[in-house]
Amino acid sequence: MVISQQLDKFFDEKMKEYPTKRSFLVPMLLYTQDEIGYLTNEAIAHLAKKTELTELEVRNVISYYSLLRTKPLGKYHVQVCTNISCMLRGGEEILDHCKQRLGVGHKQTTPDGLFSLEEVECIGACSWAPAVQINYDFHENLTPDAMDIVLDRYKRLP
Amino acid sequence: MLVSHPDEIKVVSQRFGKGAADINRYLELDGYKAVQKALQMQPDDIINEVKTSNLRGRGGAGFPTGMKWSFVPKQSDRPKYILVNGDESEPGTCKDRPILEHDPHSVIEGVVIAGLAVGAKVGFVYIRGEYRYLVDIMRKAIDDAYAKGFLGKNIFGSGKDFDVRWHTGAGAYEVGEESALMESLEGKRGIPRIRPPFPAVVGLWGGPTVINNVETLASVPHIILMGGQKFADYGPPKNGGTRLFCLSGHINKPGVYELPLGYPLKKMIYDVGGGIPNGRKLKAVVPGGSSTFVLTAEEAEQMNMDFDSFGKRGEFLGSGGVVILDDQTCMVKFALRVMKFYQHESCGWCIPCREGTDWLKKTLTRFHAGGGLKKDIDNIKYLAQGILGRSFCPLGDAAAIPTISIVDKWRSEFEAHLEGRPCPFEPAGVVSQLPVLA
Amino acid sequence: MSEPKNVTITVDGKSIAAPAGTLLIEACKAVGIEVPSFCYYPGLSLQAACRMCLVRIEKMPKLQTACTVVITDGMVVTTDSDEVRQARKSMTELLLGNHPLDCPVCDAGGECELQDMTFKYGAAESRYMEGKLHKEEQQWSPVVYFDRPRCILCYRCVRVCGEGMDVWALGVQNRGSGSVIAPNEGDHLDCEECGMCIDICPVGALTSGAYRYKTRPWEMNHVGTICTHCGDGCKTTLGVRRSDAGADIVRGDNRDKSGINNDFLCIKGRYAFDFFDHPDRLRQPLIRRNGKLTPATWEEAIAHTASRLREIRDAKGGQAIGVIGSNRTTNEENYLLQKFARTVLGTNNVDHHRTADYASFARALAGKNNATATMRDVASAPAILLIGNDPTEQHPLLAWNIRTNVRLNLAKLFIANSQPIKLSRQASTFIQIPQEREGKLVAFLNGDDAAAGTLTSAGVSNDSLKQIRTDLRAQKDLVIIFGSELRGADIDALVKFGSGIGAKFICLGDYANSRGAADMGLYPDLLPGYVAANGPHKYNEEWGKLQASTGLSLPEMMQAAKDGQLSALYVVGANPVADYSFDPAAMQNVFMVVQELFLTETAILAEVVLPAASAYEKAGTFTNTCGDLQMLKKAGDISGVKSDFEIIVRVAERMGAHIPALVPFGKGVRADMGQSRGAQSGEADRHAVWLSANNLEPRLSPFDPFAILDEIQRLVPGYDVSRLNLLAGNDEHVTACEHSSAGPAGRLVQIVPANDTLFTSGTLGRYSQALNSVLENRRTHPADKEVMAD
Ligand SMILES: Cc1cc2nc3c(=O)[nH]c(=O)nc-3n(C[C@H](O)[C@H](O)[C@H](O)COP(=O)(O)O)c2cc1C
Ligand code: SF4
Ligand code: FES
């Protein structure tokens, strides 16, 4: 099995809520990725079969959405918003700081596989800018120093 | 995270910070009363109440909600649907987030009421993929509502059935556009649909579909309970009620404030928002998300924040994302950052948006780096005008609008970048490299 | 259905009426107002993506896309204002931004819609100063190349592959300016290799592996002729360029879309012209000397052939000679061959490789009116019943028309097949029946309920069969299409069923002129037009008294050769040794002449091999499997070969035959026949009378196939169709079957289906580099999974 049985069953249940087989595809891709890290060929084949789509069509969908990926990223994916509200409050400095701290650039992963970095578009934290999302967790009102503390916390996580 | 100001009128935000994500707490705070009231009403009466409230879409376009609902045909061979737009991705906008976090049941209630009004039996709450914690909150809220019999078969013993489902995106601004949203919900790439037909007639899986923003639907239960007229009276004529404004950027007290429509922007900046930090001066205001015409300080100080005040000028109030720019902001850089966003988010379907945003991003990048030529300034405007009104969906317009207004209003800042001169606003010495010309 | 009523709109001050429901862009086109477009393509889903078609419509706030707006009464449209022109100009400018300006080396240069649009509507000067997107060109299959930067994302290829071909091998990936057309196997395609994506690409993004960098479009002549591969009769436009050897064919495509195939061409029609200059192509006659085939002059070869045939005929009589005709030669050649056999060689031992039982089909249809459907009918009939065959593989155009009809007109498709063929995806009703039970199905349709028992299976119940029969009986204007699974009496029964409900029929034969071979009388017992050789017929009057006895069929000739009963065999464009797995040793004592393109299994056993011109190197007519008659035009030219027509006339002439009697040319044909007494004496020359009645001139050369076409049109029942229309490159439906007088059925003769796939074409296909490379590629890149298996 490419994904856990539990997740697969969850998909089966959710798919019943829609009139077409493919409707739940986008969430399925995202949840699959959350579980196994990225969308592997096997995962794509599995979901294609489930939704009765060609693998090509599943890939067409994947490549449209910026959260979905077909290559692995770091365990902690650091997503720095530099869109307008964040930019005006230092988002770019946060990004530069992360680049330096982690020694990687946009869409790159640290050699130990712990962190990857990405400059992202507005994440809906404008009034609490500058903001960063690490995986799904928001970190807001950041300064370079505060960013360090956040990164250190992740580093120390088991 | 929560802020407040005496001028606020807390309608949609009244339960913020009160633990209302918990269904029992929600019930204590008048939860699910509106839907029970609506169950006693005729569908047309619900629509009329919403029409009376002058509620206009909070997603950005400001379309009268009651009117939108009334477009749904009474009879339909295919199932009808309510679709909640929680894709919130418009730069500067972060208001649906607190609603979904603090008051998810109000959205569910809004969906059910909308369903009763138009004869739909199923609603979908689509939340952007980045908001995973809100998806989890919404999942729980829906499950709890089912457990209480508020959703599912025979809701509140009314003999009526209603289902609410949650759904999530995976990173795409364009999916907030209503027809692209439907495509995404159907498991496809978020490419908008040809219109007409409009969603109210042919929407999800071919069935009539009402699409409303999170905040729009969260307002509905309050309207049903307080009466449309009372809600309408908060705002100026035809601009009913209050809305959440997200103050961000160069402002002392950023935050999401609920203020009546028509609230003066000047007061919003200096009073509610506490003015500009570091003793700087106001240069510009993005009134409602990055897709709106950018206002100069003088314009901003005259504006009232309602749909019609902007409409009169041929401009847009937008999504509630008020971004404040101080006098040290480089407008060229700002225009570039905005364009970078649209270039990244263009779905690529139509030529003007796909090629126009790419070209503009490249030119603005070169320009901001000091490689600009005088003719570029006109060319930037020419390109933006080439997109405006011609793209397949409004994303193209959204890219063109701020660009045109910035070139028109801050032309001198473009001129200041010419001939290899460094950006006058960047710390001295940071002369970016000149890119190689094609 | 009632005709939609007309709607009147005003475009640029002109009043236009068009049926309600018409798209504005089509309404404009109909009156010659061009609204430019890239993404709009008739018959494919609407995109409104390119925004080239923006026009001003009164009372609408923005410019509107003419490709999506349905006209409504009183609509006022402007297409030629400054505003609209500016929008078009800006759209082409935007497109050219990232587009490489490599027109001088681009295959599409000169045939590029983007070039044309830029020329017509664009800006002379570029504002673009930024870097361009660059990506290496990719090879997606032996015949498909993709150059990403040139792609303008009109999505035509994606749609034609998916909606049109039902292959879905192309997708769109990424978004925004990173959007890219992607093939289904990551870096290559697994598809039907039809090349439709290449034809439909408005620019040079998708190019043909067979044509790339070969020439510039303006260096070619474009010859619209008929494909020589399967029985569907697509028009293919061959791009021809002068060469040392004569004229090379450098490209096949579907340039003017004027054929019965409209947009369609399959891999064979598009690429498999390339057998024509294969190195193995015969370019010189061969005579067996001391047991070895050795080169000879045409003079020697014709003389040798003629004298040996004459000897045998004179010594042993015509029945010692057998004649096997071709499924790929023209009607004129087939007609001439059997006439030569019957009147010069004096034998009725005439046959061809039968891939369908047209003889039984004609017997069943005899006397009916317009009982056969055209290829065009298949694209418009409200309902279709398909029994047997796999059109996707064997009749690609038929399959395309069926799909198109289902997609655009919601036609009802009923399929009965022993295999789950791909077309079943379009079927409203599909029943899988056990193998070889097609006849039982027909019996059941005719009311034999007992037959149902032999058809049922897990998925097919008795009730469902009855339901299908009831449904079929209720269909108006049903077209019934059947493969070679049905023969003899089964065809009779099917026709009985269909005629009862006013259906029309198509009997599927496999090669480009299989139907023509049958219509032209390449039969031992039937003369042209399915006229019984032993019955009363006018050919006796026209050609002089013929033998009435039934000759030998192809398998019988082979047997006779084995038994020492056959002394000579004259084979034209056929490979019976391979197709009938015949024992080569049996030919040892037979004088065999073979007219061929290649040294086939049959030719290699011959005493004389005469190098023949292919269908792409001559003029004439073909009749497709439906009975649609179309004209071939000479495209390529190869030195050393002669048309089968010319070869036969020369052999006949050397044998001492009176040529004007064989090929009516010159004036006074009848007088030349020397019949001053007897039944015809005193009568006017019927051929000359017919010619002048049809405003035609006598032919000047005995090598002119039109001389025989004249005779065919005069004598073969059902072939008297509009010559003008044929010459104009259109199709004319012939009704030879309905007009037949074949008499009672004779012995059943073996039908040998070709069983070709999309990538094979009988013996000929083996010599196509394009087909071979695709086959080879599929061997080395096996598709690991079924695409869209269900
Ligand atoms: C490019 C684009 C993005 C949009 N994004 C959002 C969004 O994230 N959330 C939203 O509610 N509306 C968004 N909209 C507006 C929707 O199309 C639609 O008008 C709205 O959801 C309708 O709800 P309302 O009438 O309640 O505002 C977007 C529109 C466009 C053109
Ligand atoms: S304007 Fe065009 S390319 Fe842009 S998002 Fe809309 S449809 Fe897609
Ligand atoms: S033809 Fe209308 S948008 Fe392309």
mmCIF file of N, CA, C and O in Angstrom, chain C residues 56 94 99 148 151 201 204 227 292 299 314 330-331 334 348 375 403 583 617 650 670 676-677 747:
data_model
loop_
_atom_site.group_PDB
_atom_site.id
_atom_site.type_symbol
_atom_site.label_atom_id
_atom_site.label_comp_id
_atom_site.label_asym_id
_atom_site.label_seq_id
_atom_site.Cartn_x
_atom_site.Cartn_y
_atom_site.Cartn_z
ATOM 1 N N ARG C 56 -16.569 44.054 -30.419
ATOM 2 C CA ARG C 56 -17.427 44.947 -29.639
ATOM 3 C C ARG C 56 -18.884 44.580 -29.912
ATOM 4 O O ARG C 56 -19.286 44.481 -31.058
ATOM 5 N N LEU C 94 1.629 40.275 -27.352
ATOM 6 C CA LEU C 94 1.833 39.523 -26.113
ATOM 7 C C LEU C 94 2.311 38.110 -26.418
ATOM 8 O O LEU C 94 3.192 37.576 -25.755
ATOM 9 N N HIS C 99 7.617 34.128 -27.566
ATOM 10 C CA HIS C 99 7.737 33.228 -28.730
ATOM 11 C C HIS C 99 9.087 33.431 -29.405
ATOM 12 O O HIS C 99 9.485 34.553 -29.673
ATOM 13 N N ARG C 148 8.700 23.533 -27.102
ATOM 14 C CA ARG C 148 7.851 24.233 -26.148
ATOM 15 C C ARG C 148 7.774 25.753 -26.334
ATOM 16 O O ARG C 148 6.699 26.332 -26.280
ATOM 17 N N CYS C 151 5.112 27.086 -28.538
ATOM 18 C CA CYS C 151 3.704 26.772 -28.243
ATOM 19 C C CYS C 151 2.975 28.016 -27.751
ATOM 20 O O CYS C 151 3.464 28.729 -26.877
ATOM 21 N N CYS C 201 -1.920 22.066 -34.883
ATOM 22 C CA CYS C 201 -1.089 23.085 -34.219
ATOM 23 C C CYS C 201 -0.957 24.296 -35.139
ATOM 24 O O CYS C 201 -0.503 24.176 -36.266
ATOM 25 N N GLY C 204 4.594 26.186 -35.083
ATOM 26 C CA GLY C 204 5.531 25.084 -35.277
ATOM 27 C C GLY C 204 5.921 24.394 -33.975
ATOM 28 O O GLY C 204 7.037 23.900 -33.859
ATOM 29 N N CYS C 227 -5.714 8.265 -49.819
ATOM 30 C CA CYS C 227 -4.772 7.407 -49.102
ATOM 31 C C CYS C 227 -4.836 5.984 -49.639
ATOM 32 O O CYS C 227 -5.911 5.471 -49.940
ATOM 33 N N LYS C 292 17.329 -17.439 -61.980
ATOM 34 C CA LYS C 292 17.509 -16.231 -61.164
ATOM 35 C C LYS C 292 16.803 -15.043 -61.781
ATOM 36 O O LYS C 292 16.838 -14.861 -63.001
ATOM 37 N N GLU C 299 11.025 -3.534 -72.652
ATOM 38 C CA GLU C 299 10.720 -4.131 -73.950
ATOM 39 C C GLU C 299 10.806 -5.654 -73.847
ATOM 40 O O GLU C 299 9.890 -6.380 -74.232
ATOM 41 N N ASP C 314 -3.089 -20.062 -76.493
ATOM 42 C CA ASP C 314 -3.387 -20.719 -77.765
ATOM 43 C C ASP C 314 -3.279 -22.234 -77.642
ATOM 44 O O ASP C 314 -4.025 -22.980 -78.287
ATOM 45 N N THR C 330 -6.332 0.898 -59.041
ATOM 46 C CA THR C 330 -7.504 1.750 -59.245
ATOM 47 C C THR C 330 -8.655 0.953 -59.850
ATOM 48 O O THR C 330 -8.479 -0.155 -60.362
ATOM 49 N N ASN C 331 -9.826 1.566 -59.792
ATOM 50 C CA ASN C 331 -10.984 0.942 -60.434
ATOM 51 C C ASN C 331 -10.704 0.704 -61.904
ATOM 52 O O ASN C 331 -11.065 -0.334 -62.456
ATOM 53 N N ASN C 334 -8.504 -2.267 -62.272
ATOM 54 C CA ASN C 334 -9.209 -3.510 -61.960
ATOM 55 C C ASN C 334 -10.167 -3.888 -63.085
ATOM 56 O O ASN C 334 -10.255 -5.043 -63.492
ATOM 57 N N ASN C 348 -12.266 -16.803 -67.307
ATOM 58 C CA ASN C 348 -13.022 -16.247 -66.179
ATOM 59 C C ASN C 348 -12.325 -16.543 -64.860
ATOM 60 O O ASN C 348 -12.880 -16.301 -63.793
ATOM 61 N N MET C 375 -19.637 7.417 -46.059
ATOM 62 C CA MET C 375 -18.784 7.724 -44.918
ATOM 63 C C MET C 375 -19.303 8.971 -44.204
ATOM 64 O O MET C 375 -19.238 9.084 -42.985
ATOM 65 N N ARG C 403 -17.147 8.541 -33.455
ATOM 66 C CA ARG C 403 -16.914 9.304 -32.226
ATOM 67 C C ARG C 403 -17.444 10.726 -32.351
ATOM 68 O O ARG C 403 -18.089 11.253 -31.448
ATOM 69 N N ASP C 583 1.794 -22.765 -50.679
ATOM 70 C CA ASP C 583 3.058 -23.493 -50.812
ATOM 71 C C ASP C 583 3.808 -23.031 -52.068
ATOM 72 O O ASP C 583 3.350 -23.253 -53.192
ATOM 73 N N GLU C 617 1.389 7.468 -57.424
ATOM 74 C CA GLU C 617 2.126 7.890 -58.613
ATOM 75 C C GLU C 617 1.256 7.787 -59.855
ATOM 76 O O GLU C 617 1.755 7.650 -60.968
ATOM 77 N N ARG C 650 -0.011 -2.623 -72.543
ATOM 78 C CA ARG C 650 1.141 -2.999 -73.365
ATOM 79 C C ARG C 650 1.203 -4.504 -73.588
ATOM 80 O O ARG C 650 1.502 -4.975 -74.691
ATOM 81 N N ARG C 670 -16.674 2.024 -81.901
ATOM 82 C CA ARG C 670 -17.434 0.883 -82.401
ATOM 83 C C ARG C 670 -16.964 0.508 -83.810
ATOM 84 O O ARG C 670 -16.725 -0.665 -84.107
ATOM 85 N N SER C 676 -19.365 -4.744 -88.509
ATOM 86 C CA SER C 676 -20.232 -4.155 -89.514
ATOM 87 C C SER C 676 -21.478 -5.004 -89.730
ATOM 88 O O SER C 676 -22.408 -4.612 -90.382
ATOM 89 N N ARG C 677 -21.471 -6.189 -89.116
ATOM 90 C CA ARG C 677 -22.638 -7.046 -89.260
ATOM 91 C C ARG C 677 -23.098 -7.537 -87.889
ATOM 92 O O ARG C 677 -22.426 -7.328 -86.904
ATOM 93 N N ARG C 747 -20.732 -20.884 -54.852
ATOM 94 C CA ARG C 747 -20.002 -21.500 -53.738
ATOM 95 C C ARG C 747 -19.514 -20.405 -52.802
ATOM 96 O O ARG C 747 -19.222 -19.298 -53.233
#
